[in-house]
Amino acid sequence: MPSMANPELPIPGGLVLRPFHGVRFTVDDLAGVTSPPYDLIDEAEVRKLLDLHPNNVVRLILPGTDHHKYAEARETLHQWLSCGVLTADETPAVYIYEQSGPGILQRGIIGDVGLAGPELGIILPHENVMPGPVADRLALMRTTQANLEPIFLLYDGAGGATTHLVDRIAASRPPLAETETEDGVRHRLWAVTDTGELASIDADLRPRQALIADGHHRYATYLALQREHRASVTASVTSDAATTTSMKPTTAVESVTPMTDGTPAESAEATNPGKPAKATASVSPVEPTEAVSPTNPPEPGPWDFGLALLVDSSAYPPDLKAIHRVIPGLPLEEALAKARGSWQVHDHADLAEGLAALEETSGPAYLLSAGGSAHLLTDPDPDQLEHAMPSEHSARWRALNTSILAEFLLPKVWGMRDDEQSVRVVHHDPEAAVRLARTSGGTAVILRPLAVDEVLAVAAQGERVPRKSTSFGPKPRTGLVLRTLTPGRTPSEENPPSAKSGS
């Protein structure tokens, strides 16, 4: 393992997917209590989901009228667990998950993934995150003490044992749960509890590497919670040990502790027979414990894992779609006028014609619209582009359309940054982006999706694409299986480190 790993955190021995006590809805209408991932739900969708079922999971993942009432989510989770709307499976399991429908078939496995920083090369991020969404998810997970929806990981299974087992179970065993959502996608779930099958999965996955396809902000939150918890535990143990030591004499045996160079300190009993030892700068007043180090990491606990769906991308290639931008503060005519100094602008009668032209482009290209006509930007001025793009990044990164958008078009041409305050994002749907632009008096910027191999290549060399560059699918449905971090307790019985009860 790389030496730069944090010695105070457990180091997973490879890609680890651990069984857990899955928390599942017991209602008859399973489709009615599920939802898309939290960041794909707008206000209209929230209202629709709440009308669909009183126990829809959106009450947990986007709680309250402003979607930030974290204590309300905790109390709702507590209530649902107490009254049996939600229940935890008795036997720890990993869960085979299948999504199928028109043009869709994806199978994967849901479990507790061992957390690993990117420097370990086990779980690779490919996209930058923004502080706002991380703070939001951190407050929610900290308060509820739960992982309410899985992140989405891809790995190259190369026809390994896990993929064979997933397919065999899906083809031969009755599902634990099954439902069809209104988009026509069927969702099926199987629990794997057999120790031999779990061991086979573990052995197959450990040498592999995973890419975060969806859930960068939630994975960053997992890591933040892990650091919080470990810091709290370390502080508590140190405080308790110091208190215990101050309440009783330190014996000769207790005074033999490692020096900072790793050699044992000389016993006070040996140098002063019959006299109690005194703590010195080189002798710890805390009772001796094994040092935490990369070769002797702390025992992992629930905060050292996170809920994840792991999909073999060689068996089930993902669908990669674009995420479009809407700039409310930039009228279309102003955007076009500023762009003409560094881009070729091609006018099209409507959005459909513009989208067809965008599909035919090969280099950097963006389609601008606010309803009605559409305007295609192509062939940026090469000198201006080269001057704008950061030299510390690879040529592959600098050629990505989202990199050029974030480093050249937005800041240099239009004078703004690609941040949450200035730029809105719309997943997949160019017509929805144009509608938002029209109602906000701004400009929609329609992008082509990145290629999967481009994203994998950038991630493999340790770089990250700009925020909201990719939308991998199909994404797991939220609400089919949840994970609590304090099994056997309700969320209000024990607060996590630094928990805040406010919204």
Short mmCIF file of C-alpha atoms in Angstrom, two decimals:
data_model
loop_
_atom_site.label_atom_id
_atom_site.label_comp_id
_atom_site.label_asym_id
_atom_site.label_seq_id
_atom_site.Cartn_x
_atom_site.Cartn_y
_atom_site.Cartn_z
CA MET A 1 0.00 0.00 0.00
CA PRO A 2 1.24 3.52 -0.62
CA SER A 3 3.01 5.03 2.35
CA MET A 4 1.00 8.27 2.15
CA ALA A 5 -2.10 6.52 3.55
CA ASN A 6 -3.42 7.96 6.82
CA PRO A 7 -2.17 5.58 9.56
CA GLU A 8 -5.10 6.52 11.81
CA LEU A 9 -7.64 5.06 9.38
CA PRO A 10 -8.18 1.38 8.57
CA ILE A 11 -6.67 0.36 5.26
CA PRO A 12 -8.87 -2.08 3.34
CA GLY A 13 -7.03 -5.03 1.86
CA GLY A 14 -8.20 -4.28 -1.64
CA LEU A 15 -11.72 -3.75 -2.97
CA VAL A 16 -13.88 -5.00 -0.10
CA LEU A 17 -17.66 -5.44 -0.28
CA ARG A 18 -18.96 -6.58 3.08
CA PRO A 19 -22.40 -8.08 3.89
CA PHE A 20 -24.67 -5.95 6.09
CA HIS A 21 -28.14 -5.95 7.64
CA GLY A 22 -30.09 -4.35 4.82
CA VAL A 23 -32.97 -2.11 5.87
CA ARG A 24 -35.97 -2.51 3.55
CA PHE A 25 -39.53 -1.28 3.22
CA THR A 26 -42.26 -3.75 4.18
CA VAL A 27 -45.09 -1.99 2.29
CA ASP A 28 -46.98 -3.70 -0.52
CA ASP A 29 -46.44 -0.87 -3.02
CA LEU A 30 -42.64 -0.98 -3.22
CA ALA A 31 -42.50 1.23 -6.31
CA GLY A 32 -44.48 3.88 -4.45
CA VAL A 33 -41.85 4.29 -1.72
CA THR A 34 -38.79 4.48 -4.00
CA SER A 35 -37.36 7.45 -5.87
CA PRO A 36 -34.58 8.51 -8.22
CA PRO A 37 -31.28 9.63 -6.60
CA TYR A 38 -31.64 12.85 -4.59
CA ASP A 39 -29.80 15.06 -7.07
CA LEU A 40 -32.15 14.15 -9.93
CA ILE A 41 -35.30 15.27 -8.11
CA ASP A 42 -36.69 18.76 -8.69
CA GLU A 43 -39.50 20.44 -6.76
CA ALA A 44 -42.23 19.08 -9.02
CA GLU A 45 -40.86 15.55 -8.64
CA VAL A 46 -40.73 15.90 -4.85
CA ARG A 47 -44.43 16.78 -4.76
CA LYS A 48 -45.24 13.93 -7.12
CA LEU A 49 -43.34 11.40 -4.99
CA LEU A 50 -44.97 12.62 -1.77
CA ASP A 51 -48.39 12.24 -3.39
CA LEU A 52 -47.48 8.77 -4.61
CA HIS A 53 -47.05 7.28 -1.12
CA PRO A 54 -46.95 8.75 2.41
CA ASN A 55 -43.80 6.72 3.16
CA ASN A 56 -41.84 7.64 0.06
CA VAL A 57 -38.11 7.67 0.71
CA VAL A 58 -37.90 11.28 -0.54
CA ARG A 59 -39.00 12.23 2.98
CA LEU A 60 -35.63 10.91 4.16
CA ILE A 61 -33.28 12.03 1.38
CA LEU A 62 -34.80 15.53 0.85
CA PRO A 63 -36.46 16.19 4.20
CA GLY A 64 -38.77 19.08 4.98
CA THR A 65 -40.07 21.98 2.96
CA ASP A 66 -36.58 23.26 2.21
CA HIS A 67 -35.09 19.71 1.93
CA HIS A 68 -32.60 20.46 4.72
CA LYS A 69 -34.61 19.44 7.80
CA TYR A 70 -32.13 16.78 8.84
CA ALA A 71 -33.61 16.21 12.31
CA GLU A 72 -36.97 15.65 10.63
CA ALA A 73 -35.38 12.91 8.49
CA ARG A 74 -33.95 11.30 11.62
CA GLU A 75 -37.32 11.30 13.36
CA THR A 76 -39.07 9.94 10.26
CA LEU A 77 -36.51 7.14 10.00
CA HIS A 78 -36.93 6.40 13.71
CA GLN A 79 -40.72 6.29 13.36
CA TRP A 80 -40.66 4.02 10.32
CA LEU A 81 -38.25 1.61 12.01
CA SER A 82 -40.31 1.60 15.21
CA CYS A 83 -43.66 0.93 13.53
CA GLY A 84 -42.33 -1.62 11.03
CA VAL A 85 -42.60 0.38 7.80
CA LEU A 86 -38.87 -0.29 7.58
CA THR A 87 -37.19 -3.38 8.98
CA ALA A 88 -33.64 -4.71 9.02
CA ASP A 89 -32.92 -8.15 7.58
CA GLU A 90 -31.88 -10.56 10.33
CA THR A 91 -28.98 -12.11 8.42
CA PRO A 92 -26.17 -9.94 6.97
CA ALA A 93 -26.15 -10.15 3.19
CA VAL A 94 -24.93 -8.62 0.01
CA TYR A 95 -27.74 -8.00 -2.45
CA ILE A 96 -27.88 -8.84 -6.13
CA TYR A 97 -29.69 -5.99 -7.90
CA GLU A 98 -31.14 -6.16 -11.40
CA GLN A 99 -32.65 -3.35 -13.48
CA SER A 100 -34.39 -4.37 -16.71
CA GLY A 101 -36.67 -2.69 -19.22
CA PRO A 102 -36.78 -1.45 -22.80
CA GLY A 103 -33.15 -1.33 -23.88
CA ILE A 104 -31.93 -1.78 -20.28
CA LEU A 105 -30.33 -4.70 -18.47
CA GLN A 106 -27.94 -4.07 -15.63
CA ARG A 107 -26.97 -6.37 -12.79
CA GLY A 108 -24.73 -5.61 -9.87
CA ILE A 109 -24.19 -6.26 -6.20
CA ILE A 110 -25.01 -3.98 -3.25
CA GLY A 111 -23.00 -4.10 -0.04
CA ASP A 112 -20.79 -2.25 2.43
CA VAL A 113 -17.78 -1.07 0.45
CA GLY A 114 -14.56 -0.56 2.41
CA LEU A 115 -13.63 3.13 2.25
CA ALA A 116 -10.30 4.01 0.69
CA GLY A 117 -8.81 7.39 -0.14
CA PRO A 118 -7.94 7.97 -3.80
CA GLU A 119 -4.22 7.76 -3.02
CA LEU A 120 -4.67 4.03 -2.38
CA GLY A 121 -5.82 3.40 -5.94
CA ILE A 122 -8.70 1.13 -4.86
CA ILE A 123 -11.71 3.39 -5.46
CA LEU A 124 -11.04 6.09 -8.03
CA PRO A 125 -13.02 9.31 -8.29
CA HIS A 126 -13.19 10.87 -11.75
CA GLU A 127 -15.06 14.09 -11.00
CA ASN A 128 -14.52 17.10 -8.76
CA VAL A 129 -17.03 17.84 -6.01
CA MET A 130 -18.49 21.08 -4.69
CA PRO A 131 -18.55 21.96 -0.97
CA GLY A 132 -22.29 22.71 -0.83
CA PRO A 133 -23.59 19.23 -1.72
CA VAL A 134 -20.95 17.56 0.48
CA ALA A 135 -21.99 19.70 3.47
CA ASP A 136 -25.64 18.88 2.80
CA ARG A 137 -25.13 15.10 2.59
CA LEU A 138 -22.73 15.21 5.55
CA ALA A 139 -25.36 16.86 7.76
CA LEU A 140 -27.99 14.34 6.63
CA MET A 141 -25.85 11.23 7.17
CA ARG A 142 -24.45 12.54 10.43
CA THR A 143 -27.91 13.23 11.82
CA THR A 144 -29.69 10.11 10.59
CA GLN A 145 -26.70 7.81 11.13
CA ALA A 146 -27.62 6.08 7.90
CA ASN A 147 -26.63 5.61 4.27
CA LEU A 148 -30.00 6.19 2.62
CA GLU A 149 -29.01 5.50 -0.99
CA PRO A 150 -26.12 3.62 -2.60
CA ILE A 151 -23.37 5.17 -4.63
CA PHE A 152 -22.70 3.60 -8.04
CA LEU A 153 -19.31 1.96 -8.69
CA LEU A 154 -17.96 0.32 -11.85
CA TYR A 155 -15.23 -2.29 -12.06
CA ASP A 156 -13.79 -4.50 -14.79
CA GLY A 157 -14.91 -7.95 -13.72
CA ALA A 158 -13.33 -9.71 -16.71
CA GLY A 159 -15.77 -12.60 -16.45
CA GLY A 160 -14.83 -13.26 -12.84
CA ALA A 161 -16.55 -15.29 -10.14
CA THR A 162 -18.70 -12.40 -8.89
CA THR A 163 -20.25 -11.74 -12.30
CA HIS A 164 -20.94 -15.43 -12.87
CA LEU A 165 -22.57 -15.70 -9.44
CA VAL A 166 -24.67 -12.57 -10.02
CA ASP A 167 -25.99 -13.90 -13.33
CA ARG A 168 -26.59 -17.41 -12.00
CA ILE A 169 -28.60 -16.18 -9.01
CA ALA A 170 -30.64 -13.76 -11.12
CA ALA A 171 -31.50 -16.55 -13.56
CA SER A 172 -32.30 -19.31 -11.08
CA ARG A 173 -33.58 -17.99 -7.74
CA PRO A 174 -36.82 -16.22 -6.81
CA PRO A 175 -36.17 -12.59 -5.89
CA LEU A 176 -36.38 -11.25 -2.36
CA ALA A 177 -38.17 -8.15 -3.67
CA GLU A 178 -39.51 -7.07 -7.04
CA THR A 179 -41.26 -3.99 -8.39
CA GLU A 180 -41.76 -1.99 -11.57
CA THR A 181 -41.50 1.80 -11.53
CA GLU A 182 -43.56 4.10 -13.72
CA ASP A 183 -40.70 4.49 -16.22
CA GLY A 184 -41.18 0.81 -17.17
CA VAL A 185 -38.02 -0.42 -15.42
CA ARG A 186 -38.31 -3.60 -13.38
CA HIS A 187 -36.19 -3.80 -10.21
CA ARG A 188 -35.37 -7.13 -8.57
CA LEU A 189 -33.34 -7.88 -5.44
CA TRP A 190 -31.79 -11.10 -4.08
CA ALA A 191 -29.99 -11.61 -0.75
CA VAL A 192 -26.73 -13.57 -0.74
CA THR A 193 -26.01 -14.98 2.73
CA ASP A 194 -24.21 -18.27 1.98
CA THR A 195 -20.71 -18.13 3.47
CA GLY A 196 -19.16 -19.93 0.51
CA GLU A 197 -20.71 -17.52 -1.99
CA LEU A 198 -19.69 -14.53 0.11
CA ALA A 199 -16.13 -15.85 0.29
CA SER A 200 -16.05 -16.29 -3.49
CA ILE A 201 -17.20 -12.70 -4.00
CA ASP A 202 -14.61 -11.41 -1.54
CA ALA A 203 -11.74 -13.29 -3.17
CA ASP A 204 -12.77 -12.15 -6.65
CA LEU A 205 -13.20 -8.45 -5.81
CA ARG A 206 -10.18 -7.79 -3.57
CA PRO A 207 -7.56 -7.46 -6.36
CA ARG A 208 -9.81 -5.23 -8.47
CA GLN A 209 -10.20 -1.47 -8.77
CA ALA A 210 -13.45 0.49 -8.88
CA LEU A 211 -14.43 3.80 -10.48
CA ILE A 212 -17.05 6.06 -8.92
CA ALA A 213 -19.68 6.35 -11.65
CA ASP A 214 -22.26 8.26 -9.60
CA GLY A 215 -22.14 9.54 -6.04
CA HIS A 216 -18.90 11.54 -5.79
CA HIS A 217 -20.42 13.90 -3.21
CA ARG A 218 -21.78 11.01 -1.15
CA TYR A 219 -18.44 9.18 -1.29
CA ALA A 220 -16.67 12.36 -0.16
CA THR A 221 -19.22 12.44 2.66
CA TYR A 222 -18.43 8.83 3.59
CA LEU A 223 -14.76 9.75 3.92
CA ALA A 224 -15.54 12.88 5.95
CA LEU A 225 -17.72 10.90 8.36
CA GLN A 226 -15.01 8.28 8.70
CA ARG A 227 -12.45 10.94 9.63
CA GLU A 228 -14.87 12.55 12.11
CA HIS A 229 -15.64 9.25 13.78
CA ARG A 230 -12.01 8.18 14.03
CA ALA A 231 -10.98 11.55 15.46
CA SER A 232 -13.78 11.36 18.02
CA VAL A 233 -12.87 7.80 19.03
CA THR A 234 -9.18 8.68 19.35
CA ALA A 235 -9.95 11.73 21.49
CA SER A 236 -12.34 9.72 23.68
CA VAL A 237 -9.87 6.87 24.24
CA THR A 238 -7.06 9.29 25.05
CA SER A 239 -9.24 11.24 27.47
CA ASP A 240 -10.54 8.12 29.21
CA ALA A 241 -7.06 6.65 29.53
CA ALA A 242 -5.65 9.88 30.92
CA THR A 243 -8.49 10.12 33.46
CA THR A 244 -8.01 6.52 34.54
CA THR A 245 -4.26 7.01 34.96
CA SER A 246 -4.70 10.17 37.03
CA MET A 247 -6.93 8.27 39.47
CA LYS A 248 -4.40 5.57 40.39
CA PRO A 249 -0.64 5.27 40.84
CA THR A 250 1.28 4.21 37.81
CA THR A 251 2.86 0.82 38.47
CA ALA A 252 6.27 -0.31 37.35
CA VAL A 253 4.73 -2.44 34.64
CA GLU A 254 2.60 0.44 33.39
CA SER A 255 5.65 2.68 33.09
CA VAL A 256 7.33 0.49 30.48
CA THR A 257 6.07 2.14 27.30
CA PRO A 258 7.63 2.61 23.90
CA MET A 259 9.92 5.57 23.38
CA THR A 260 9.38 7.70 20.32
CA ASP A 261 12.13 5.78 18.55
CA GLY A 262 10.35 2.47 19.22
CA THR A 263 12.65 1.23 22.01
CA PRO A 264 11.22 0.53 25.49
CA ALA A 265 11.70 3.15 28.18
CA GLU A 266 13.71 2.02 31.18
CA SER A 267 11.51 0.96 34.06
CA ALA A 268 11.40 3.30 37.05
CA GLU A 269 11.24 0.20 39.25
CA ALA A 270 14.59 -0.97 37.90
CA THR A 271 16.36 2.31 38.66
CA ASN A 272 14.54 3.10 41.92
CA PRO A 273 13.46 -0.16 43.55
CA GLY A 274 10.40 0.19 45.77
CA LYS A 275 9.39 3.62 44.49
CA PRO A 276 6.42 4.30 42.21
CA ALA A 277 7.25 5.36 38.71
CA LYS A 278 6.86 8.98 37.64
CA ALA A 279 5.69 10.01 34.22
CA THR A 280 8.38 11.71 32.17
CA ALA A 281 8.45 13.27 28.75
CA SER A 282 9.53 9.95 27.29
CA VAL A 283 7.15 7.82 29.28
CA SER A 284 3.47 7.94 28.37
CA PRO A 285 1.02 8.27 31.31
CA VAL A 286 -1.48 6.25 29.26
CA GLU A 287 -1.61 2.50 29.66
CA PRO A 288 0.35 0.89 26.82
CA THR A 289 -1.54 0.00 23.69
CA GLU A 290 -0.40 -1.13 20.29
CA ALA A 291 0.56 1.79 18.11
CA VAL A 292 -1.65 2.53 15.14
CA SER A 293 0.34 2.29 11.92
CA PRO A 294 -0.10 1.18 8.31
CA THR A 295 1.05 -2.29 9.39
CA ASN A 296 -1.22 -2.28 12.46
CA PRO A 297 -4.32 -0.25 11.47
CA PRO A 298 -7.32 0.16 13.79
CA GLU A 299 -10.12 -2.36 13.63
CA PRO A 300 -12.71 -1.24 11.06
CA GLY A 301 -16.16 -0.22 12.22
CA PRO A 302 -19.42 0.76 10.52
CA TRP A 303 -18.15 4.24 9.65
CA ASP A 304 -15.30 2.68 7.67
CA PHE A 305 -17.77 1.39 5.07
CA GLY A 306 -20.41 2.93 2.83
CA LEU A 307 -23.44 1.67 0.92
CA ALA A 308 -22.56 0.99 -2.73
CA LEU A 309 -23.75 -0.76 -5.87
CA LEU A 310 -20.87 -2.44 -7.72
CA VAL A 311 -21.39 -3.25 -11.43
CA ASP A 312 -19.07 -5.14 -13.77
CA SER A 313 -18.73 -2.71 -16.68
CA SER A 314 -17.33 -5.40 -18.97
CA ALA A 315 -20.52 -7.45 -18.58
CA TYR A 316 -22.93 -4.51 -18.32
CA PRO A 317 -21.47 -1.44 -20.09
CA PRO A 318 -22.89 1.76 -18.60
CA ASP A 319 -24.86 4.39 -20.45
CA LEU A 320 -23.09 7.75 -20.23
CA LYS A 321 -25.25 10.84 -20.76
CA ALA A 322 -24.55 14.56 -20.77
CA ILE A 323 -25.31 17.09 -18.04
CA HIS A 324 -26.33 20.42 -19.54
CA ARG A 325 -25.86 23.91 -18.11
CA VAL A 326 -28.28 26.79 -17.70
CA ILE A 327 -26.96 30.29 -16.95
CA PRO A 328 -29.85 32.36 -15.58
CA GLY A 329 -27.89 35.62 -15.50
CA LEU A 330 -26.73 35.49 -19.12
CA PRO A 331 -29.26 36.45 -21.85
CA LEU A 332 -28.85 34.50 -25.08
CA GLU A 333 -28.03 37.53 -27.25
CA GLU A 334 -25.28 38.59 -24.86
CA ALA A 335 -23.87 35.05 -24.78
CA LEU A 336 -23.75 34.93 -28.59
CA ALA A 337 -22.23 38.38 -28.95
CA LYS A 338 -19.40 37.54 -26.55
CA ALA A 339 -18.80 34.12 -28.15
CA ARG A 340 -18.32 35.48 -31.69
CA GLY A 341 -14.90 36.81 -30.79
CA SER A 342 -13.46 33.35 -30.18
CA TRP A 343 -15.89 30.78 -31.67
CA GLN A 344 -17.59 30.06 -34.96
CA VAL A 345 -21.36 30.52 -34.49
CA HIS A 346 -23.77 28.52 -36.66
CA ASP A 347 -27.47 29.48 -36.48
CA HIS A 348 -30.24 26.87 -36.61
CA ALA A 349 -33.99 27.33 -36.87
CA ASP A 350 -34.91 25.29 -33.82
CA LEU A 351 -33.59 23.02 -31.10
CA ALA A 352 -34.09 19.78 -33.07
CA GLU A 353 -32.03 21.07 -35.99
CA GLY A 354 -29.35 22.33 -33.64
CA LEU A 355 -29.16 19.01 -31.77
CA ALA A 356 -28.71 17.14 -35.06
CA ALA A 357 -25.85 19.47 -35.97
CA LEU A 358 -24.28 19.05 -32.50
CA GLU A 359 -24.25 15.28 -32.96
CA GLU A 360 -22.22 15.65 -36.17
CA THR A 361 -19.42 17.70 -34.58
CA SER A 362 -16.10 16.13 -33.61
CA GLY A 363 -14.23 18.86 -31.72
CA PRO A 364 -15.33 21.19 -28.90
CA ALA A 365 -18.92 22.24 -29.55
CA TYR A 366 -21.84 23.67 -27.56
CA LEU A 367 -25.42 24.39 -28.54
CA LEU A 368 -26.96 27.57 -27.10
CA SER A 369 -30.68 28.23 -26.91
CA ALA A 370 -33.36 29.94 -24.85
CA GLY A 371 -36.29 28.64 -26.88
CA GLY A 372 -36.94 29.07 -30.58
CA SER A 373 -33.70 29.22 -32.53
CA ALA A 374 -30.51 27.39 -31.54
CA HIS A 375 -26.89 28.38 -32.11
CA LEU A 376 -23.93 26.01 -32.38
CA LEU A 377 -20.47 27.07 -31.20
CA THR A 378 -17.58 25.26 -32.93
CA ASP A 379 -13.90 25.74 -33.81
CA PRO A 380 -12.64 27.87 -30.93
CA ASP A 381 -9.70 30.18 -31.61
CA PRO A 382 -6.70 27.88 -30.98
CA ASP A 383 -4.46 30.55 -29.46
CA GLN A 384 -7.09 31.77 -27.03
CA LEU A 385 -7.99 28.21 -26.12
CA GLU A 386 -4.40 27.16 -25.47
CA HIS A 387 -3.78 30.22 -23.33
CA ALA A 388 -6.88 29.51 -21.21
CA MET A 389 -6.37 25.82 -20.52
CA PRO A 390 -4.24 24.97 -17.44
CA SER A 391 -0.87 23.51 -18.43
CA GLU A 392 -0.65 21.25 -15.37
CA HIS A 393 -3.38 19.02 -16.79
CA SER A 394 -2.87 16.35 -19.43
CA ALA A 395 -3.71 16.93 -23.09
CA ARG A 396 -6.54 14.42 -22.75
CA TRP A 397 -8.07 16.41 -19.87
CA ARG A 398 -7.67 19.73 -21.70
CA ALA A 399 -9.55 18.32 -24.71
CA LEU A 400 -12.71 17.37 -22.75
CA ASN A 401 -15.72 19.52 -23.60
CA THR A 402 -16.52 20.03 -19.91
CA SER A 403 -12.92 21.16 -19.25
CA ILE A 404 -13.09 23.69 -22.08
CA LEU A 405 -16.47 24.87 -20.78
CA ALA A 406 -15.16 25.29 -17.22
CA GLU A 407 -11.78 26.85 -18.09
CA PHE A 408 -12.41 28.80 -21.30
CA LEU A 409 -16.02 29.40 -22.34
CA LEU A 410 -17.46 30.28 -18.96
CA PRO A 411 -14.64 32.32 -17.33
CA LYS A 412 -12.79 33.79 -20.32
CA VAL A 413 -15.59 34.32 -22.83
CA TRP A 414 -18.54 34.97 -20.50
CA GLY A 415 -16.72 36.13 -17.37
CA MET A 416 -18.09 33.63 -14.85
CA ARG A 417 -17.14 30.42 -13.09
CA ASP A 418 -18.88 27.06 -13.33
CA ASP A 419 -20.13 27.11 -9.75
CA GLU A 420 -23.40 26.37 -8.00
CA GLN A 421 -24.32 30.03 -7.63
CA SER A 422 -23.89 31.08 -11.29
CA VAL A 423 -24.67 27.93 -13.24
CA ARG A 424 -27.55 25.47 -12.95
CA VAL A 425 -27.31 21.89 -14.20
CA VAL A 426 -29.94 19.78 -15.98
CA HIS A 427 -29.39 16.05 -16.40
CA HIS A 428 -29.86 14.50 -19.83
CA ASP A 429 -32.81 16.49 -21.17
CA PRO A 430 -31.94 19.38 -23.52
CA GLU A 431 -35.58 20.45 -23.78
CA ALA A 432 -35.79 20.78 -19.99
CA ALA A 433 -32.64 22.88 -20.02
CA VAL A 434 -34.10 25.19 -22.67
CA ARG A 435 -37.35 25.55 -20.72
CA LEU A 436 -35.39 26.55 -17.63
CA ALA A 437 -33.35 29.04 -19.65
CA ARG A 438 -36.50 30.59 -21.08
CA THR A 439 -38.22 30.99 -17.71
CA SER A 440 -35.09 32.41 -16.07
CA GLY A 441 -34.19 34.79 -18.91
CA GLY A 442 -30.89 33.01 -19.40
CA THR A 443 -29.05 30.68 -21.76
CA ALA A 444 -29.03 26.89 -22.01
CA VAL A 445 -25.70 25.30 -22.94
CA ILE A 446 -26.24 21.84 -24.41
CA LEU A 447 -23.27 19.44 -24.38
CA ARG A 448 -22.45 16.11 -26.00
CA PRO A 449 -21.81 13.33 -23.48
CA LEU A 450 -18.23 12.37 -22.77
CA ALA A 451 -17.02 8.96 -23.93
CA VAL A 452 -16.58 6.26 -21.27
CA ASP A 453 -13.00 5.55 -22.33
CA GLU A 454 -12.14 9.26 -21.99
CA VAL A 455 -13.39 9.29 -18.40
CA LEU A 456 -11.60 6.04 -17.51
CA ALA A 457 -8.32 7.28 -19.00
CA VAL A 458 -8.46 10.58 -17.12
CA ALA A 459 -9.26 8.83 -13.81
CA ALA A 460 -6.52 6.24 -14.33
CA GLN A 461 -3.87 8.97 -14.46
CA GLY A 462 -5.12 10.55 -11.24
CA GLU A 463 -7.02 13.49 -12.73
CA ARG A 464 -10.62 14.50 -12.19
CA VAL A 465 -12.99 15.97 -14.72
CA PRO A 466 -14.84 19.20 -13.80
CA ARG A 467 -17.91 18.91 -11.63
CA LYS A 468 -21.08 17.46 -13.19
CA SER A 469 -19.29 16.24 -16.31
CA THR A 470 -20.86 12.79 -16.43
CA SER A 471 -24.14 11.03 -15.76
CA PHE A 472 -23.67 7.28 -15.75
CA GLY A 473 -26.73 5.07 -15.86
CA PRO A 474 -28.88 3.31 -15.22
CA LYS A 475 -28.64 4.66 -11.68
CA PRO A 476 -29.79 2.52 -8.74
CA ARG A 477 -33.27 3.24 -7.45
CA THR A 478 -33.28 4.82 -3.99
CA GLY A 479 -35.30 3.04 -1.31
CA LEU A 480 -34.85 -0.61 -2.25
CA VAL A 481 -32.26 -1.18 0.46
CA LEU A 482 -30.88 1.23 3.08
CA ARG A 483 -28.10 0.92 5.63
CA THR A 484 -28.07 2.12 9.23
CA LEU A 485 -24.71 2.78 10.88
CA THR A 486 -25.84 1.71 14.35
CA PRO A 487 -27.55 -1.68 13.82
CA GLY A 488 -29.99 -2.54 16.57
CA ARG A 489 -30.47 1.11 17.59
CA THR A 490 -32.84 3.74 16.34
CA PRO A 491 -31.24 6.97 15.13
CA SER A 492 -32.21 8.93 18.24
CA GLU A 493 -30.72 6.46 20.73
CA GLU A 494 -27.13 7.38 20.02
CA ASN A 495 -25.74 10.46 18.37
CA PRO A 496 -22.77 10.11 16.03
CA PRO A 497 -19.61 12.19 16.36
CA SER A 498 -20.32 15.90 16.01
CA ALA A 499 -24.01 15.22 15.37
CA LYS A 500 -26.19 18.25 15.02
CA SER A 501 -29.84 17.95 15.81
CA GLY A 502 -30.84 21.10 13.98
CA SER A 503 -31.97 21.21 10.39
#
